[in-house]
Short mmCIF file of C-alpha atoms and ligand atoms in Angstrom, two decimals:
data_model
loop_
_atom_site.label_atom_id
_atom_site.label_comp_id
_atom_site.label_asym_id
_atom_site.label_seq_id
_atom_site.Cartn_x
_atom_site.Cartn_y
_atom_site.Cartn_z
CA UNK A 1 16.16 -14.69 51.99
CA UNK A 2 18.06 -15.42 55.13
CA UNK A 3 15.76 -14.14 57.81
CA UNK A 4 12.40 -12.58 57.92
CA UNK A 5 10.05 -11.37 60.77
CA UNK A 6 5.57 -11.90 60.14
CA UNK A 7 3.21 -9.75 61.82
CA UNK A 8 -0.31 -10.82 61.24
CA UNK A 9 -3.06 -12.64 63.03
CA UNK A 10 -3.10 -16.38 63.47
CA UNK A 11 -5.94 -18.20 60.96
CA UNK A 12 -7.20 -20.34 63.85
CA UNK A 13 -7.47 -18.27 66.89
CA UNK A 14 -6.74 -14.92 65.46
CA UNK A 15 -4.28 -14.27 68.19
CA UNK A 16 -1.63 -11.73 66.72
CA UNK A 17 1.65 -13.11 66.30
CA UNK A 18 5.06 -12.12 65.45
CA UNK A 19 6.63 -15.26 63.39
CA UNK A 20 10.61 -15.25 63.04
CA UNK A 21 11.77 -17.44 59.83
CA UNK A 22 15.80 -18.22 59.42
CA UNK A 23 16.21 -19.86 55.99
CA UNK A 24 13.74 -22.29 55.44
CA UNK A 25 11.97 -23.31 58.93
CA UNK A 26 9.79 -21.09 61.44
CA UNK A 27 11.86 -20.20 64.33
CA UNK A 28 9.79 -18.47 66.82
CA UNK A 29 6.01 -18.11 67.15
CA UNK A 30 5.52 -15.33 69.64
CA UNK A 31 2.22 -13.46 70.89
CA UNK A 32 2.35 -9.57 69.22
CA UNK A 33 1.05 -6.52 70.72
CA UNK A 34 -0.41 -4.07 67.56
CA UNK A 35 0.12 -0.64 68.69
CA UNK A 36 -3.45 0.21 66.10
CA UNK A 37 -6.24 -1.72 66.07
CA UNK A 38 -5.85 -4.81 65.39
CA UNK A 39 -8.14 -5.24 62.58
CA UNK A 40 -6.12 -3.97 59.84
CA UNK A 41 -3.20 -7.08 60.97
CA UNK A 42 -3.77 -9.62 57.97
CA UNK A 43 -4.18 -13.30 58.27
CA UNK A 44 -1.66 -15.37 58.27
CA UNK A 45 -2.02 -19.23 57.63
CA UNK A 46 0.17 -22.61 56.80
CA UNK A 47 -0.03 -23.01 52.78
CA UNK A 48 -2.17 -24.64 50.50
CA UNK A 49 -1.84 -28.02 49.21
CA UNK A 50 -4.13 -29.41 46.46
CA UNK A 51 -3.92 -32.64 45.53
CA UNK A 52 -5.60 -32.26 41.98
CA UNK A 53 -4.08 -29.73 39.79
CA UNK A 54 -3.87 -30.68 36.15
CA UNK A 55 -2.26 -27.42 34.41
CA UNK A 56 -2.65 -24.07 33.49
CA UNK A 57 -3.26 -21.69 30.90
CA UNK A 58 -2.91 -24.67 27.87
CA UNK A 59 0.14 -26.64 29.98
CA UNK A 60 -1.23 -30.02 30.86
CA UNK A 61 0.79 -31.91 32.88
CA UNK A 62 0.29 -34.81 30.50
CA UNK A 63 0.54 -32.93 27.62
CA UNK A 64 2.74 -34.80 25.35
CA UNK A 65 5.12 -31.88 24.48
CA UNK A 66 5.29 -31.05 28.59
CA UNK A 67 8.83 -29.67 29.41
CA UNK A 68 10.21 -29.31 32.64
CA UNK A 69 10.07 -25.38 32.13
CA UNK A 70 6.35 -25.61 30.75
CA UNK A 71 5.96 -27.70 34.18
CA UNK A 72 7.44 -25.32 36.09
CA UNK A 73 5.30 -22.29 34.24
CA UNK A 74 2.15 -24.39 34.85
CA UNK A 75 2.37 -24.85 38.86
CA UNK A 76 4.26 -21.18 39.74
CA UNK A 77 0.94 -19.05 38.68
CA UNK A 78 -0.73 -21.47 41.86
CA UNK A 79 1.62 -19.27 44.36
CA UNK A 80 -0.25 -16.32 43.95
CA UNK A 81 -3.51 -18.84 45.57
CA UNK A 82 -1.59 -19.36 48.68
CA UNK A 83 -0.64 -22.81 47.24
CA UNK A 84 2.73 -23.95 48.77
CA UNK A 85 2.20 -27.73 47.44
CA UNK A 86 0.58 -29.28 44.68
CA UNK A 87 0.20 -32.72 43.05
CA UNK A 88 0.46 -32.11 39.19
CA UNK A 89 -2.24 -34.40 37.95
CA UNK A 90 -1.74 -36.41 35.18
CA UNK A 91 -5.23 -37.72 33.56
CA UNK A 92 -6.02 -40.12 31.29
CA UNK A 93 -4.06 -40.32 27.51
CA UNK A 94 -1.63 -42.31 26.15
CA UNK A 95 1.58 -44.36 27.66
CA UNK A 96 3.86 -41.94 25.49
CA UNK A 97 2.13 -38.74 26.77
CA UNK A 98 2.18 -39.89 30.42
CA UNK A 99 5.62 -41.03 30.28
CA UNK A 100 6.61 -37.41 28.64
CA UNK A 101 4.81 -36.17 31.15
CA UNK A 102 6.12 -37.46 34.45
CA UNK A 103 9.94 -37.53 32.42
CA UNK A 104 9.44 -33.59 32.55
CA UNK A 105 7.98 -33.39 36.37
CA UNK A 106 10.64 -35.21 37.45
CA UNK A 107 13.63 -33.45 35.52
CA UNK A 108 12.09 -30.32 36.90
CA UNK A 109 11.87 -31.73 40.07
CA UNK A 110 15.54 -32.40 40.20
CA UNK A 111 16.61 -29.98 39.01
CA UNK A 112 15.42 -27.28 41.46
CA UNK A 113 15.24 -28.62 45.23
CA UNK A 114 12.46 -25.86 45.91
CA UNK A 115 10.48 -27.51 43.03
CA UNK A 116 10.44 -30.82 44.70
CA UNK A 117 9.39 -29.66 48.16
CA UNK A 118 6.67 -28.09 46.14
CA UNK A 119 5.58 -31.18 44.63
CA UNK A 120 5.30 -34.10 47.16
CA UNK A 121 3.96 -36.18 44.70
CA UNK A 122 2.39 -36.16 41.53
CA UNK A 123 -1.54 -38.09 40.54
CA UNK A 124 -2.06 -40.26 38.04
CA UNK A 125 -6.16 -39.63 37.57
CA UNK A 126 -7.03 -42.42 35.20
CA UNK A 127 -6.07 -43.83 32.49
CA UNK A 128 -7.78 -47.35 34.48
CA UNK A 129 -11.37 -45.04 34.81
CA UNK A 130 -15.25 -46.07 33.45
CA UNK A 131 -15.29 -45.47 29.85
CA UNK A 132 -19.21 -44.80 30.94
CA UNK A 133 -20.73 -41.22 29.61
CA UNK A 134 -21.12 -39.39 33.05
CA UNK A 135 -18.51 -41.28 35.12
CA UNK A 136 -15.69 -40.96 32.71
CA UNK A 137 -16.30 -36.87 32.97
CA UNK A 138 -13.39 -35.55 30.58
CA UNK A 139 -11.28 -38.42 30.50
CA UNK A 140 -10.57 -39.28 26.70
CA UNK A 141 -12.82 -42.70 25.89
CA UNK A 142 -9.75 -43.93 23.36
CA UNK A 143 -7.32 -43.99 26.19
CA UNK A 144 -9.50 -45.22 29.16
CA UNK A 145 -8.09 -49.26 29.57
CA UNK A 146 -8.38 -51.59 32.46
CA UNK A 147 -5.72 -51.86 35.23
CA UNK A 148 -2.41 -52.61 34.16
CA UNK A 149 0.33 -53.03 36.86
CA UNK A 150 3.33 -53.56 34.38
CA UNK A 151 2.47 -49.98 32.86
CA UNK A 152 2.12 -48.16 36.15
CA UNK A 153 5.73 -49.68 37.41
CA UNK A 154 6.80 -48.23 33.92
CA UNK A 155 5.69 -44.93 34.55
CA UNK A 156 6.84 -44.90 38.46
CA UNK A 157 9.79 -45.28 37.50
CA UNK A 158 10.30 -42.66 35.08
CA UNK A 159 8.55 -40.48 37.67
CA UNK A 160 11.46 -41.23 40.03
CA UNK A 161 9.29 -42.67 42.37
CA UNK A 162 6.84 -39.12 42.29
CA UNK A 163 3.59 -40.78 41.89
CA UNK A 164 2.06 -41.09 44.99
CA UNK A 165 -1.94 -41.23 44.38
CA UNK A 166 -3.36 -42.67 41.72
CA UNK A 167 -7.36 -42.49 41.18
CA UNK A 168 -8.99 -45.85 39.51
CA UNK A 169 -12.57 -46.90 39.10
CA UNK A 170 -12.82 -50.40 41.03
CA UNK A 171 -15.05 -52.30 38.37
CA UNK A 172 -12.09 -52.26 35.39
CA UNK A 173 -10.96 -55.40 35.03
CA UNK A 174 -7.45 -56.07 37.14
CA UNK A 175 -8.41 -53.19 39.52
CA UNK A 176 -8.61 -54.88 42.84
CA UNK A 177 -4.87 -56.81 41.84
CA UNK A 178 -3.64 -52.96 40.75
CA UNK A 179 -4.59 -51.16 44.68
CA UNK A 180 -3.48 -53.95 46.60
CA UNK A 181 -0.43 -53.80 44.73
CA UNK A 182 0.04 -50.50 44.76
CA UNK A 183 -0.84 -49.81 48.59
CA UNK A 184 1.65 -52.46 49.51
CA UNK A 185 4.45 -50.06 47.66
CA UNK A 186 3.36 -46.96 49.37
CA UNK A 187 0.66 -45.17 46.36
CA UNK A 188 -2.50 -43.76 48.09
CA UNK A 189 -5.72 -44.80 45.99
CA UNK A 190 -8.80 -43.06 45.15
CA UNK A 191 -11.78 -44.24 43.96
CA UNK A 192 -13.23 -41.61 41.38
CA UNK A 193 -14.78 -41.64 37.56
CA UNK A 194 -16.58 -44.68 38.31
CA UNK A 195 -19.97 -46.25 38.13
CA UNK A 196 -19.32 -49.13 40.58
CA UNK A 197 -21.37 -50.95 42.44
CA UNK A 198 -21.91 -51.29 46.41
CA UNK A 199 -19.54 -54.36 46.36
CA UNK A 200 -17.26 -52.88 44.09
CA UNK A 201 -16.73 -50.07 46.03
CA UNK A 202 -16.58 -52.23 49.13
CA UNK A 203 -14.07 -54.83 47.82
CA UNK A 204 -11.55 -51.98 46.89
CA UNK A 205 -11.50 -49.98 50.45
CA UNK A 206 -10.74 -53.70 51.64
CA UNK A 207 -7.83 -53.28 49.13
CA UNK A 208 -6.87 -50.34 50.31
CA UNK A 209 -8.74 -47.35 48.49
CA UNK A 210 -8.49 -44.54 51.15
CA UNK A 211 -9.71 -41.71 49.32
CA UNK A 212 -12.78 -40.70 46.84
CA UNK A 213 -11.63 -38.25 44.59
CA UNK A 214 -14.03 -35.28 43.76
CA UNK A 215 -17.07 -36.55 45.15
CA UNK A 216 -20.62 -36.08 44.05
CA UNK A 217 -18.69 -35.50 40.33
CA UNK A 218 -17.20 -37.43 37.67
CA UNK A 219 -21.09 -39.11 37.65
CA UNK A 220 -23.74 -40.06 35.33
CA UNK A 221 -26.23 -36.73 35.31
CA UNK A 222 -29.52 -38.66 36.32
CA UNK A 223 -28.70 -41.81 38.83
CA UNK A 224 -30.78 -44.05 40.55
CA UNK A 225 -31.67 -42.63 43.99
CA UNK A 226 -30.44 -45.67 45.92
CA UNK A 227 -28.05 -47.54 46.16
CA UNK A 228 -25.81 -45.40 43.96
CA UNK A 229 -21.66 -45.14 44.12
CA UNK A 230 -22.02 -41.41 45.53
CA UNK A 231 -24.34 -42.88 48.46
CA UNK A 232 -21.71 -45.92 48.92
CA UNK A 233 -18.60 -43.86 49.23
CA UNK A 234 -20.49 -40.78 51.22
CA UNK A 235 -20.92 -43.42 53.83
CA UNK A 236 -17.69 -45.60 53.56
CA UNK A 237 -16.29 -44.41 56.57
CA UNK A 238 -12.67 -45.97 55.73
CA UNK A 239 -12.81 -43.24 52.76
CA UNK A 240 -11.80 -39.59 53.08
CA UNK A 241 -13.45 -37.33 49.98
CA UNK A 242 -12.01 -34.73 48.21
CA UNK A 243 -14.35 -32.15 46.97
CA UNK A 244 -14.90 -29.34 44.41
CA UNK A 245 -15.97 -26.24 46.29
CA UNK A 246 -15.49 -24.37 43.49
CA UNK A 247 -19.04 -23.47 43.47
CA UNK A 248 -19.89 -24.66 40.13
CA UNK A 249 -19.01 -28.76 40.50
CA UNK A 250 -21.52 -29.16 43.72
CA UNK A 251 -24.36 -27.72 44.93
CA UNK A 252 -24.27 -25.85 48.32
CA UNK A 253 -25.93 -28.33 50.24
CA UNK A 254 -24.15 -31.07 48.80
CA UNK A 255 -21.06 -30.01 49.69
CA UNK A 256 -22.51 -29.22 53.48
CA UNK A 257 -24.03 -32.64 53.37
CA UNK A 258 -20.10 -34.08 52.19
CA UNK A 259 -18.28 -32.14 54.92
CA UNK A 260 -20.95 -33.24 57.60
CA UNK A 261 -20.82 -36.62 56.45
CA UNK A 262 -17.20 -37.21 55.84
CA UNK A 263 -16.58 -34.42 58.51
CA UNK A 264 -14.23 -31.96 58.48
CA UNK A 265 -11.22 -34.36 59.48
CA UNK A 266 -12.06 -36.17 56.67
CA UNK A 267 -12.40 -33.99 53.49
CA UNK A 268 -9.83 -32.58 51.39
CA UNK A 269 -10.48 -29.55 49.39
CA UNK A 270 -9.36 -29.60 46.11
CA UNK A 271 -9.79 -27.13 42.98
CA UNK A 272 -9.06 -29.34 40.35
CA UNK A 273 -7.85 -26.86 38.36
CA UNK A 274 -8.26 -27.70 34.40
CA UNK A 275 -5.01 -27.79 32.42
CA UNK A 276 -7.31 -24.39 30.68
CA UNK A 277 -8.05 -22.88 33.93
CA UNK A 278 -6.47 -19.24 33.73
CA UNK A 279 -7.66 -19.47 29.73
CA UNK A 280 -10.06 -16.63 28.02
CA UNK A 281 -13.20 -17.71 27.06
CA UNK A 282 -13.47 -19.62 24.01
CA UNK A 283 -13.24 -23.25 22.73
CA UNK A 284 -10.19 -25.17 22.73
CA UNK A 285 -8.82 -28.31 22.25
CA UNK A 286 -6.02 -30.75 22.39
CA UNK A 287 -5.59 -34.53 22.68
CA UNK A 288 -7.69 -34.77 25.56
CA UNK A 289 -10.69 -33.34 23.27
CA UNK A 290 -12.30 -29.92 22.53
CA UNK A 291 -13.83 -27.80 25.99
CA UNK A 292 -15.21 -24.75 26.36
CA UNK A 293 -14.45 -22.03 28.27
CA UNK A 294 -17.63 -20.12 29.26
CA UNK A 295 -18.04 -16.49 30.55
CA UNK A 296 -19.06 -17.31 33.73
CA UNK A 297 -15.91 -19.21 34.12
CA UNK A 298 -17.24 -23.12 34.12
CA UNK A 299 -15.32 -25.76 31.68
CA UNK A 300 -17.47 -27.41 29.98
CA UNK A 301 -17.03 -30.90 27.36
CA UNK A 302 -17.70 -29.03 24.06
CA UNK A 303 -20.58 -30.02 21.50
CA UNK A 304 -23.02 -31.05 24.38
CA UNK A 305 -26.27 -28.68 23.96
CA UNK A 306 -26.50 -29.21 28.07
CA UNK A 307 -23.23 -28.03 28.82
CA UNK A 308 -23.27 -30.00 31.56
CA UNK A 309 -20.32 -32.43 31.22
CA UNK A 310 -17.50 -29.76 33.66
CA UNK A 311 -14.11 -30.11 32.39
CA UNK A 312 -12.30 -29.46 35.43
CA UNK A 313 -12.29 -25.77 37.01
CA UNK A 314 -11.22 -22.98 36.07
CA UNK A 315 -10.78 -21.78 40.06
CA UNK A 316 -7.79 -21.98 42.12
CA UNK A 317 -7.55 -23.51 45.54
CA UNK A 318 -8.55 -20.18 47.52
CA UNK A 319 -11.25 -19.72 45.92
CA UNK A 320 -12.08 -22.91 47.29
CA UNK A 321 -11.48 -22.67 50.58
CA UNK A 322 -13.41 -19.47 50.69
CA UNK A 323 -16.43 -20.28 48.83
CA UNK A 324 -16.65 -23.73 51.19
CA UNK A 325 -16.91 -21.72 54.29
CA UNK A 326 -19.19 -19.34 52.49
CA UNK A 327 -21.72 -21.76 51.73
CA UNK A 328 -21.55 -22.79 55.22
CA UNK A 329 -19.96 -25.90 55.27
CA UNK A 330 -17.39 -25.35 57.54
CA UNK A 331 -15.85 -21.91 59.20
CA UNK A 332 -12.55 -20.41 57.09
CA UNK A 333 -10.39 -21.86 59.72
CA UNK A 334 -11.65 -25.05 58.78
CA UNK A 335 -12.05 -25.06 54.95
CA UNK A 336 -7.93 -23.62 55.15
CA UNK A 337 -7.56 -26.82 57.55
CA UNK A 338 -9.33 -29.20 54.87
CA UNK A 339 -6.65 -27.78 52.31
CA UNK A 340 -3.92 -27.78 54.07
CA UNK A 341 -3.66 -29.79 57.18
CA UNK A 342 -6.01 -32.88 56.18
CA UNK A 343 -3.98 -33.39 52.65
CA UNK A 344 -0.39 -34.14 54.77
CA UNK A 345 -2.35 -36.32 56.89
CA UNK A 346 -4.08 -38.26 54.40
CA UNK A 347 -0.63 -38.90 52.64
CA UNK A 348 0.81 -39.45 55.96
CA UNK A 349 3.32 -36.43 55.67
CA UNK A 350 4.09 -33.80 58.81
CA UNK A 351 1.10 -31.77 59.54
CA UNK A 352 1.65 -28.10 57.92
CA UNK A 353 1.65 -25.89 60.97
CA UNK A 354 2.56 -22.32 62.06
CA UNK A 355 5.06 -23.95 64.53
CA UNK A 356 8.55 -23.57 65.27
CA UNK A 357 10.72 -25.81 63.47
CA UNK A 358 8.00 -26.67 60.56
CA UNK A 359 8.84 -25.37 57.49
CA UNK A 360 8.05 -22.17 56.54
CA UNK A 361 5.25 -22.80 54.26
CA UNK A 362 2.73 -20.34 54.72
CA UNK A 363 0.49 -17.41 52.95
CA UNK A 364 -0.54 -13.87 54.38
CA UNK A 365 -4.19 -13.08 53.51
CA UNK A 366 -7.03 -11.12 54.05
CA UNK A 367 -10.92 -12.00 53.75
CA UNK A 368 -11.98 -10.32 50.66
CA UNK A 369 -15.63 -8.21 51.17
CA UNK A 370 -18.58 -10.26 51.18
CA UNK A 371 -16.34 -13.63 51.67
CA UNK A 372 -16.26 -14.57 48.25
CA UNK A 373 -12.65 -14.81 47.82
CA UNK A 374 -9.12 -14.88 50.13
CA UNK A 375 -7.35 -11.55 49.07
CA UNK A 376 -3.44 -13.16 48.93
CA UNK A 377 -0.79 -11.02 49.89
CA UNK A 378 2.04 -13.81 50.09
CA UNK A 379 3.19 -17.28 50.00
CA UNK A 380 6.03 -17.89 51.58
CA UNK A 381 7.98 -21.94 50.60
CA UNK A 382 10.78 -23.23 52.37
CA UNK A 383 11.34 -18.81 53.87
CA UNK A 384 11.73 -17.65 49.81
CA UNK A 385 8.72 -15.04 49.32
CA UNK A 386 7.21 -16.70 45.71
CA UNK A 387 4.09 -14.49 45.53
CA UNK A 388 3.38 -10.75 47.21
CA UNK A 389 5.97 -8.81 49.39
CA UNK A 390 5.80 -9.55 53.40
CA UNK A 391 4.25 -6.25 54.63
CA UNK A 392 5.69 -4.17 57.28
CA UNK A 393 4.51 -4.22 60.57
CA UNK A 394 1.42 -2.33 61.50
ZN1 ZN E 1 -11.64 -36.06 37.58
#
């Protein structure tokens, strides 16, 4: 697609619009005048970026038989969630099955130019993580080791550079060493999966942690009330969160209590999508272990009576975004900010934005009844239409 012409309603102001795209960038942003009523214009918005996707449908992205065509069939199914970029998140396994796995993300990467606007960076989640029950969440217990620099470099390098946040639980041995190392070359760090104390968490924002990645999970199930490591991060003001709002991971008011807390600014809205998200339910299992898929769509560690150990989710990032400003944590304008805006700011990338001479990154929606979910129309990357058809104008 060469040229293209929007007609919808802006997310944050709802002032109709008509947007002109040539090629790849927004050209003109220009006030409409609906001839109808202007309530049956959709929405349109700049795209979705999650920072934590690990797979879908049985790809992991560190699976160690990942392709870059399974890589490519794992993140293309996140277009029809308004997602325009991603971070493929790599967890915790082995050196071979990382390696494999950033080999394939970056062959893929390389080898289509669209594919690598898509993916500003991958996440290494792990494997330098609390081998603690609770903390470690998921994470495989035989491949959780302490901090080792040498092995990162390894892997950066056969990432071609790609991995540009890594999460890490401050009390493994050689973790402090690992983020001041790793900030000085450019790598955002989270702090996540960990059961660390106040002066743990303290010594590695003054390393350079910047992030805490899914807050309020990844925890032991019954904590002290304080001082605990959710407490110490929630009011670490040097330390944006990322949550689940997936409405399974947090409670409502937890996540109200995160976003006014961190505030909006600072949280990043993530779905964490399991590498089994899109999956039937059922049991299933690979390296990483054996989940189960449940009917009511949580992923759950298998083989625990509680089922209370989530696997990742099985939502995508819309669902998010709407089920954060349905539980009243923030208005939809600002849950599709924390998802899309706050993510290129936190890795200190251009701001998405429905401005000319941005790219043209965006997705056409409309508020589904009752607010549960975004109804997607399209996602538009770089002016290509990857999910929907652009409707006509009204
Ligand atoms: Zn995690």
């Amino acid at each position: 697609m060469t040229s293209s012409t929007i007609f919808a309603r802006r997310y944050d102001n709802g002032e109709a619009v008509r947007i002109t795209i040539a090629r790849d960038k927004i050209t003109a942003v220009e006030p409409a005048w609906p001839d109808g009523p202007i309530a049956a214009w959709p929405y349109v918005a700049p795209g979705l970026f999650d920072l934590q996707i690990n797979g879908y449908r049985g790809v992991w992205f560190n699976d160690p038989a990942l392709t870059a065509s399974k890589a490519i069939a794992a993140i293309e199914p996140y277009f029809a969630h308004g997602v325009t970029r991603l971070c493929p998140t790599l967890i915790t396994s082995s050196h071979q099955a990382l390696s494999t796995g950033f080999a394939a993300i970056r062959q893929a990467c390389e080898q289509y130019p669209w594919l690598d606007h898509v993916v500003p960076g991958c996440h290494l989640e792990g494997p330098y993580l609390s081998g603690e029950d609770g903390p470690r969440g998921a994470h495989p217990k035989a491949h959780i080791r302490p901090a080792d620099w040498d092995e990162f470099c390894d892997l950066q390098k056969t990432s071609g550079n790609r991995i540009r946040l890594v999460t890490i639980a401050p009390e493994v041995p050689h973790a402090l060493e690992f983020i001041r190392r790793a900030v000085q070359s450019g790598v955002r760090i989270a702090i996540g999966h960990t059961a660390a104390t106040g002066e743990q968490i303290l010594a590695a924002v003054e390393a350079g942690a910047t992030l805490s990645t899914h807050l309020g999970n990844g925890a032991h199930p019954i904590i002290r009330r304080h001082p605990n490591y959710i407490w110490e991060q929630l009011g670490e003001s040097r330390l944006t969160a990322s949550i689940i709002t997936d409405g399974l991971h947090l409670p409502e008011s937890v996540i109200r209590s995160i976003v006014r807390a961190k505030s909006v600014q600072q949280t990043i809205i993530t779905c964490d999508a399991s590498g089994w998200a899109g999956s039937p339910p059922g049991v299933y299992e690979n390296d990483l272990g054996k989940v189960e898929v449940l009917d009511d769509g949580r992923i759950v560690v298998a083989g625990r009576q509680e089922r209370d150990i989530l696997a990742g989710s099985g939502a995508a990032t819309d669902d998010c975004v709407a089920f954060a400003a349905k539980c009243g944590a923030a208005t939809l304008r600002e849950a599709i900010d924390m998802t899309c805006r706050n993510p290129t700011r936190f890795f200190g990338m251009p701001e998405q934005s429905l401005r000319p001479g941005h790219p043209a990154d965006l997705f056409i929606y409309q508020p589904a009844e009752g607010g549960d979910r975004l109804h997607i129309l399209v996602t538009m990357i770089e002016g290509t239409v990857r999910f929907g058809t652009v409707p006509s104008p009204v």
